[in-house]
PDB file of C-alpha atoms in Angstrom:
ATOM      1  CA  GLY A  27      21.441 161.401 130.868  1.00 58.00           C
ATOM      2  CA  GLN A  28      22.217 164.798 132.302  1.00 67.00           C
ATOM      3  CA  GLN A  29      23.776 167.346 129.970  1.00 80.00           C
ATOM      4  CA  LEU A  30      25.313 170.728 130.533  1.00 91.00           C
ATOM      5  CA  ASN A  31      25.255 173.462 127.912  1.00 95.00           C
ATOM      6  CA  GLN A  32      28.341 175.612 128.329  1.00 96.00           C
ATOM      7  CA  SER A  33      28.809 178.842 126.410  1.00 96.00           C
ATOM      8  CA  PRO A  34      30.549 180.351 124.698  1.00 97.00           C
ATOM      9  CA  GLN A  35      32.594 177.571 123.128  1.00 95.00           C
ATOM     10  CA  SER A  36      35.539 179.911 122.664  1.00 96.00           C
ATOM     11  CA  MET A  37      36.556 183.476 123.439  1.00 96.00           C
ATOM     12  CA  PHE A  38      39.289 185.720 122.072  1.00 96.00           C
ATOM     13  CA  ILE A  39      39.902 188.755 124.260  1.00 96.00           C
ATOM     14  CA  GLN A  40      42.483 191.422 124.932  1.00 96.00           C
ATOM     15  CA  GLU A  41      44.503 191.427 128.110  1.00 97.00           C
ATOM     16  CA  GLY A  42      42.704 193.452 130.763  1.00 97.00           C
ATOM     17  CA  GLU A  43      39.201 192.668 129.550  1.00 97.00           C
ATOM     18  CA  ASP A  44      36.617 190.910 131.676  1.00 97.00           C
ATOM     19  CA  VAL A  45      35.336 187.453 130.754  1.00 96.00           C
ATOM     20  CA  SER A  46      31.998 185.792 131.390  1.00 97.00           C
ATOM     21  CA  MET A  47      30.927 182.221 130.683  1.00 98.00           C
ATOM     22  CA  ASN A  48      27.975 180.165 131.827  1.00 97.00           C
ATOM     23  CA  CYS A  49      26.430 176.745 132.015  1.00 97.00           C
ATOM     24  CA  THR A  50      22.803 175.708 131.922  1.00 97.00           C
ATOM     25  CA  SER A  51      21.081 172.389 132.409  1.00 95.00           C
ATOM     26  CA  SER A  52      17.634 170.895 132.345  1.00 93.00           C
ATOM     27  CA  SER A  53      18.546 168.980 135.516  1.00 91.00           C
ATOM     28  CA  ILE A  54      19.073 170.129 139.078  1.00 93.00           C
ATOM     29  CA  PHE A  55      22.530 169.761 140.596  1.00 93.00           C
ATOM     30  CA  ASN A  56      23.617 169.649 144.226  1.00 91.00           C
ATOM     31  CA  THR A  57      26.905 171.404 143.518  1.00 94.00           C
ATOM     32  CA  TRP A  58      28.447 173.479 140.752  1.00 95.00           C
ATOM     33  CA  LEU A  59      32.166 173.562 140.164  1.00 96.00           C
ATOM     34  CA  TRP A  60      34.453 175.402 137.775  1.00 97.00           C
ATOM     35  CA  TYR A  61      37.744 173.959 136.540  1.00 97.00           C
ATOM     36  CA  LYS A  62      40.604 175.225 134.370  1.00 97.00           C
ATOM     37  CA  GLN A  63      42.651 172.893 132.220  1.00 96.00           C
ATOM     38  CA  ASP A  64      46.002 173.647 130.626  1.00 94.00           C
ATOM     39  CA  PRO A  65      47.087 171.590 127.575  1.00 89.00           C
ATOM     40  CA  GLY A  66      48.123 168.048 128.442  1.00 89.00           C
ATOM     41  CA  GLU A  67      47.258 168.381 132.108  1.00 93.00           C
ATOM     42  CA  GLY A  68      44.405 167.457 134.383  1.00 95.00           C
ATOM     43  CA  PRO A  69      41.715 170.016 135.258  1.00 96.00           C
ATOM     44  CA  VAL A  70      42.370 172.159 138.319  1.00 96.00           C
ATOM     45  CA  LEU A  71      39.525 173.196 140.591  1.00 96.00           C
ATOM     46  CA  LEU A  72      38.923 176.963 140.656  1.00 97.00           C
ATOM     47  CA  ILE A  73      35.690 177.435 142.573  1.00 97.00           C
ATOM     48  CA  ALA A  74      33.141 175.138 144.218  1.00 95.00           C
ATOM     49  CA  LEU A  75      29.546 176.199 144.928  1.00 95.00           C
ATOM     50  CA  TYR A  76      27.230 174.349 147.301  1.00 93.00           C
ATOM     51  CA  LYS A  77      24.085 176.416 147.794  1.00 93.00           C
ATOM     52  CA  ALA A  78      21.537 177.833 145.393  1.00 94.00           C
ATOM     53  CA  GLY A  79      22.159 181.555 145.027  1.00 95.00           C
ATOM     54  CA  GLU A  80      25.695 181.303 146.426  1.00 95.00           C
ATOM     55  CA  LEU A  81      28.156 183.836 145.045  1.00 96.00           C
ATOM     56  CA  THR A  82      31.832 183.010 145.616  1.00 96.00           C
ATOM     57  CA  SER A  83      35.050 184.769 144.666  1.00 96.00           C
ATOM     58  CA  ASN A  84      38.596 183.490 144.311  1.00 94.00           C
ATOM     59  CA  GLY A  85      40.891 186.370 143.452  1.00 96.00           C
ATOM     60  CA  ARG A  86      39.824 187.721 140.069  1.00 97.00           C
ATOM     61  CA  LEU A  87      37.312 184.905 139.636  1.00 97.00           C
ATOM     62  CA  THR A  88      33.672 185.098 140.678  1.00 98.00           C
ATOM     63  CA  ALA A  89      31.103 182.329 140.266  1.00 98.00           C
ATOM     64  CA  GLN A  90      27.463 181.919 141.179  1.00 97.00           C
ATOM     65  CA  PHE A  91      25.193 178.939 141.786  1.00 96.00           C
ATOM     66  CA  GLY A  92      21.905 179.731 140.066  1.00 95.00           C
ATOM     67  CA  ILE A  93      18.829 180.050 142.237  1.00 95.00           C
ATOM     68  CA  THR A  94      17.055 177.331 140.245  1.00 94.00           C
ATOM     69  CA  ARG A  95      20.098 175.023 140.728  1.00 93.00           C
ATOM     70  CA  LYS A  96      20.141 174.525 136.969  1.00 95.00           C
ATOM     71  CA  ASP A  97      22.773 177.066 136.002  1.00 96.00           C
ATOM     72  CA  SER A  98      26.002 178.761 136.987  1.00 97.00           C
ATOM     73  CA  PHE A  99      28.275 181.470 135.657  1.00 97.00           C
ATOM     74  CA  LEU A 100      31.962 182.286 135.981  1.00 98.00           C
ATOM     75  CA  ASN A 101      33.419 185.755 135.583  1.00 98.00           C
ATOM     76  CA  ILE A 102      37.102 186.593 135.253  1.00 98.00           C
ATOM     77  CA  SER A 103      38.035 190.214 135.764  1.00 97.00           C
ATOM     78  CA  ALA A 104      41.039 192.015 134.268  1.00 97.00           C
ATOM     79  CA  SER A 105      42.261 189.003 132.280  1.00 97.00           C
ATOM     80  CA  ILE A 106      45.979 188.263 132.017  1.00 96.00           C
ATOM     81  CA  PRO A 107      47.872 186.024 129.569  1.00 95.00           C
ATOM     82  CA  SER A 108      48.115 183.131 132.056  1.00 95.00           C
ATOM     83  CA  ASP A 109      44.304 182.906 132.098  1.00 97.00           C
ATOM     84  CA  VAL A 110      44.583 181.121 128.746  1.00 97.00           C
ATOM     85  CA  GLY A 111      43.184 177.607 128.841  1.00 96.00           C
ATOM     86  CA  ILE A 112      39.970 175.625 128.754  1.00 96.00           C
ATOM     87  CA  TYR A 113      37.393 176.331 131.427  1.00 97.00           C
ATOM     88  CA  PHE A 114      34.880 173.658 132.390  1.00 96.00           C
ATOM     89  CA  CYS A 115      31.746 173.847 134.448  1.00 96.00           C
ATOM     90  CA  ALA A 116      30.627 170.719 136.255  1.00 95.00           C
ATOM     91  CA  GLY A 117      27.440 169.820 138.061  1.00 94.00           C
ATOM     92  CA  GLY A 118      27.586 167.419 140.960  1.00 92.00           C
ATOM     93  CA  THR A 119      25.080 164.767 142.023  1.00 84.00           C
ATOM     94  CA  SER A 120      25.146 161.652 144.206  1.00 74.00           C
ATOM     95  CA  TYR A 121      28.433 159.912 145.076  1.00 71.00           C
ATOM     96  CA  GLY A 122      30.257 163.041 144.011  1.00 78.00           C
ATOM     97  CA  LYS A 123      29.803 162.239 140.337  1.00 86.00           C
ATOM     98  CA  LEU A 124      30.328 165.238 138.116  1.00 90.00           C
ATOM     99  CA  THR A 125      28.772 165.993 134.753  1.00 92.00           C
ATOM    100  CA  PHE A 126      30.970 168.319 132.719  1.00 93.00           C
ATOM    101  CA  GLY A 127      30.186 170.986 130.170  1.00 94.00           C
ATOM    102  CA  GLN A 128      31.987 170.958 126.830  1.00 94.00           C
ATOM    103  CA  GLY A 129      34.378 173.688 127.874  1.00 95.00           C
ATOM    104  CA  THR A 130      35.155 177.271 126.934  1.00 96.00           C
ATOM    105  CA  ILE A 131      38.492 177.852 125.212  1.00 96.00           C
ATOM    106  CA  LEU A 132      39.893 181.186 126.360  1.00 97.00           C
ATOM    107  CA  THR A 133      42.562 183.012 124.389  1.00 97.00           C
ATOM    108  CA  VAL A 134      44.031 186.226 125.783  1.00 96.00           C
ATOM    109  CA  HIS A 135      45.975 188.544 123.476  1.00 92.00           C
ATOM    110  CA  PRO A 136      48.654 190.643 125.201  1.00 88.00           C
TER     111      PRO A 136
ATOM    112  CA  SER B  25      48.218 167.089 151.907  1.00 86.00           C
ATOM    113  CA  GLN B  26      46.511 164.868 149.408  1.00 89.00           C
ATOM    114  CA  THR B  27      48.116 163.976 146.097  1.00 93.00           C
ATOM    115  CA  ILE B  28      47.016 161.887 143.157  1.00 96.00           C
ATOM    116  CA  HIS B  29      49.254 160.298 140.573  1.00 96.00           C
ATOM    117  CA  GLN B  30      48.520 158.316 137.463  1.00 97.00           C
ATOM    118  CA  TRP B  31      50.754 156.559 134.973  1.00 96.00           C
ATOM    119  CA  PRO B  32      51.924 156.123 132.382  1.00 97.00           C
ATOM    120  CA  ALA B  33      51.644 159.698 131.150  1.00 96.00           C
ATOM    121  CA  THR B  34      51.615 158.632 127.508  1.00 97.00           C
ATOM    122  CA  LEU B  35      51.011 155.306 125.856  1.00 96.00           C
ATOM    123  CA  VAL B  36      50.971 154.164 122.235  1.00 97.00           C
ATOM    124  CA  GLN B  37      49.425 150.765 121.757  1.00 97.00           C
ATOM    125  CA  PRO B  38      48.421 148.649 118.751  1.00 98.00           C
ATOM    126  CA  VAL B  39      44.819 147.640 118.199  1.00 97.00           C
ATOM    127  CA  GLY B  40      44.038 144.422 120.050  1.00 97.00           C
ATOM    128  CA  SER B  41      46.682 144.853 122.720  1.00 97.00           C
ATOM    129  CA  PRO B  42      45.857 145.032 126.453  1.00 97.00           C
ATOM    130  CA  LEU B  43      45.808 148.177 128.551  1.00 97.00           C
ATOM    131  CA  SER B  44      46.534 148.987 132.162  1.00 97.00           C
ATOM    132  CA  LEU B  45      46.456 152.530 133.559  1.00 98.00           C
ATOM    133  CA  GLU B  46      47.112 152.967 137.242  1.00 98.00           C
ATOM    134  CA  CYS B  47      46.125 155.690 139.670  1.00 98.00           C
ATOM    135  CA  THR B  48      47.063 156.105 143.321  1.00 97.00           C
ATOM    136  CA  VAL B  49      46.024 158.630 145.934  1.00 97.00           C
ATOM    137  CA  GLU B  50      48.048 159.652 148.975  1.00 95.00           C
ATOM    138  CA  GLY B  51      47.153 161.578 152.091  1.00 94.00           C
ATOM    139  CA  THR B  52      43.548 160.449 152.456  1.00 92.00           C
ATOM    140  CA  SER B  53      41.658 157.288 153.270  1.00 89.00           C
ATOM    141  CA  ASN B  54      38.546 155.739 151.720  1.00 92.00           C
ATOM    142  CA  PRO B  55      38.338 158.239 148.875  1.00 95.00           C
ATOM    143  CA  ASN B  56      35.783 158.027 146.097  1.00 95.00           C
ATOM    144  CA  LEU B  57      37.722 157.314 142.903  1.00 96.00           C
ATOM    145  CA  TYR B  58      36.796 158.078 139.313  1.00 96.00           C
ATOM    146  CA  TRP B  59      38.001 157.448 135.763  1.00 96.00           C
ATOM    147  CA  TYR B  60      37.079 160.011 133.140  1.00 95.00           C
ATOM    148  CA  ARG B  61      37.885 160.104 129.425  1.00 94.00           C
ATOM    149  CA  GLN B  62      38.376 163.294 127.490  1.00 93.00           C
ATOM    150  CA  ALA B  63      38.233 163.322 123.689  1.00 83.00           C
ATOM    151  CA  ALA B  64      39.819 166.075 121.618  1.00 76.00           C
ATOM    152  CA  GLY B  65      40.395 168.377 124.601  1.00 62.00           C
ATOM    153  CA  ARG B  66      36.734 168.926 125.234  1.00 79.00           C
ATOM    154  CA  GLY B  67      34.215 167.598 127.746  1.00 85.00           C
ATOM    155  CA  LEU B  68      34.979 164.854 130.216  1.00 92.00           C
ATOM    156  CA  GLN B  69      32.949 161.675 130.229  1.00 91.00           C
ATOM    157  CA  LEU B  70      32.656 159.624 133.410  1.00 92.00           C
ATOM    158  CA  LEU B  71      33.607 156.004 132.794  1.00 94.00           C
ATOM    159  CA  PHE B  72      33.780 154.405 136.245  1.00 95.00           C
ATOM    160  CA  TYR B  73      33.535 155.361 139.867  1.00 93.00           C
ATOM    161  CA  SER B  74      34.246 153.521 143.093  1.00 95.00           C
ATOM    162  CA  VAL B  75      33.171 154.247 146.652  1.00 93.00           C
ATOM    163  CA  GLY B  76      35.265 151.462 148.197  1.00 94.00           C
ATOM    164  CA  ILE B  77      37.561 148.499 147.642  1.00 95.00           C
ATOM    165  CA  GLY B  78      36.123 146.123 145.088  1.00 92.00           C
ATOM    166  CA  GLN B  79      33.121 148.389 144.432  1.00 94.00           C
ATOM    167  CA  ILE B  80      32.986 149.550 140.828  1.00 95.00           C
ATOM    168  CA  SER B  81      30.155 151.270 139.013  1.00 92.00           C
ATOM    169  CA  SER B  82      30.218 151.658 135.248  1.00 91.00           C
ATOM    170  CA  GLU B  83      28.612 154.673 133.677  1.00 86.00           C
ATOM    171  CA  VAL B  84      28.801 153.738 130.015  1.00 81.00           C
ATOM    172  CA  PRO B  85      29.048 150.418 128.179  1.00 73.00           C
ATOM    173  CA  GLN B  86      32.467 150.060 126.654  1.00 80.00           C
ATOM    174  CA  ASN B  87      35.556 148.033 125.997  1.00 89.00           C
ATOM    175  CA  LEU B  88      37.143 149.011 129.308  1.00 94.00           C
ATOM    176  CA  SER B  89      36.980 147.775 132.887  1.00 96.00           C
ATOM    177  CA  ALA B  90      38.098 149.134 136.239  1.00 97.00           C
ATOM    178  CA  SER B  91      39.297 147.598 139.462  1.00 97.00           C
ATOM    179  CA  ARG B  92      40.112 148.844 142.941  1.00 97.00           C
ATOM    180  CA  PRO B  93      42.368 146.273 144.602  1.00 96.00           C
ATOM    181  CA  GLN B  94      43.388 148.624 147.425  1.00 95.00           C
ATOM    182  CA  ASP B  95      41.780 151.591 149.146  1.00 96.00           C
ATOM    183  CA  ARG B  96      43.835 154.182 147.298  1.00 96.00           C
ATOM    184  CA  GLN B  97      44.520 152.376 144.032  1.00 97.00           C
ATOM    185  CA  PHE B  98      42.334 152.480 140.940  1.00 98.00           C
ATOM    186  CA  ILE B  99      43.164 150.663 137.720  1.00 98.00           C
ATOM    187  CA  LEU B 100      41.689 151.048 134.243  1.00 97.00           C
ATOM    188  CA  SER B 101      42.095 148.045 131.958  1.00 97.00           C
ATOM    189  CA  SER B 102      41.221 146.562 128.632  1.00 96.00           C
ATOM    190  CA  LYS B 103      41.870 143.103 127.230  1.00 96.00           C
ATOM    191  CA  LYS B 104      41.839 144.249 123.604  1.00 96.00           C
ATOM    192  CA  LEU B 105      42.104 147.895 122.652  1.00 96.00           C
ATOM    193  CA  LEU B 106      40.054 149.461 119.878  1.00 95.00           C
ATOM    194  CA  LEU B 107      40.926 152.528 117.828  1.00 94.00           C
ATOM    195  CA  SER B 108      38.045 154.325 119.511  1.00 92.00           C
ATOM    196  CA  ASP B 109      39.708 153.856 122.914  1.00 94.00           C
ATOM    197  CA  SER B 110      42.231 156.589 122.079  1.00 94.00           C
ATOM    198  CA  GLY B 111      41.924 159.623 124.293  1.00 94.00           C
ATOM    199  CA  PHE B 112      43.056 161.411 127.408  1.00 96.00           C
ATOM    200  CA  TYR B 113      42.212 159.446 130.551  1.00 97.00           C
ATOM    201  CA  LEU B 114      41.904 161.209 133.863  1.00 97.00           C
ATOM    202  CA  CYS B 115      41.749 159.724 137.326  1.00 98.00           C
ATOM    203  CA  ALA B 116      40.165 161.762 140.101  1.00 97.00           C
ATOM    204  CA  TRP B 117      39.435 161.446 143.791  1.00 96.00           C
ATOM    205  CA  GLY B 118      36.845 163.027 146.013  1.00 94.00           C
ATOM    206  CA  SER B 119      35.823 162.863 149.650  1.00 88.00           C
ATOM    207  CA  GLY B 120      32.111 162.956 148.935  1.00 81.00           C
ATOM    208  CA  THR B 121      31.723 166.706 149.490  1.00 79.00           C
ATOM    209  CA  GLY B 122      31.305 167.332 145.765  1.00 83.00           C
ATOM    210  CA  GLU B 123      34.820 168.482 144.853  1.00 91.00           C
ATOM    211  CA  LEU B 124      36.936 166.260 142.643  1.00 94.00           C
ATOM    212  CA  PHE B 125      40.696 166.498 142.259  1.00 95.00           C
ATOM    213  CA  PHE B 126      42.316 165.213 139.113  1.00 96.00           C
ATOM    214  CA  GLY B 127      45.585 163.498 138.281  1.00 96.00           C
ATOM    215  CA  GLU B 128      47.923 164.565 135.531  1.00 96.00           C
ATOM    216  CA  GLY B 129      46.214 162.457 132.886  1.00 96.00           C
ATOM    217  CA  SER B 130      47.318 159.602 130.617  1.00 97.00           C
ATOM    218  CA  ARG B 131      47.255 160.071 126.870  1.00 96.00           C
ATOM    219  CA  LEU B 132      46.477 156.837 125.031  1.00 96.00           C
ATOM    220  CA  THR B 133      46.935 156.481 121.292  1.00 96.00           C
ATOM    221  CA  VAL B 134      45.727 153.282 119.705  1.00 96.00           C
ATOM    222  CA  LEU B 135      47.172 152.617 116.249  1.00 96.00           C
TER     223      LEU B 135
END
């Protein structure tokens, strides 16, 4: 089946630093999405990407849909303590099914 | 606006007991519905998806089943739980555009 390789697995940063994480796959996806999950809650959609090469921002977040349709990255600028959580990439195929990466655990030190 | 709810939020069940998790969506019609399982706070695994009433597709062989008795209702069931069924179960809906929206999750512990 399809698999996504998400890296890094975890990050420990200081408040104010920028963050970058990415996902790669051997398969092509129609969409790329990025989610954030807080402990004990469902994932919340941050950014959705629909076209190869698309670069989209949502506040301090910026994500890109790789030109080969096999990768995507997420950047967070000027991190703040509430950015703490697990970030997931997801690639979308038919029927809206999503394949998820293993997540990046982000810890922000004040 | 659309909302999705699932319950119960937490469940502790003995091995061999039955299971029923319920999910409902409001504010939209004919949504695609999904059940995912998340182990140890990491990646999500798709278990079932449904594009309409009575239409269920299973992604992985397992001890669980799903049903969609109404347009906006999705149920995850088991006749006899196994220890390996423990995990965090997430229901999600989508309109077919690619974006999925998740419920609050149900944490199942099988003892």
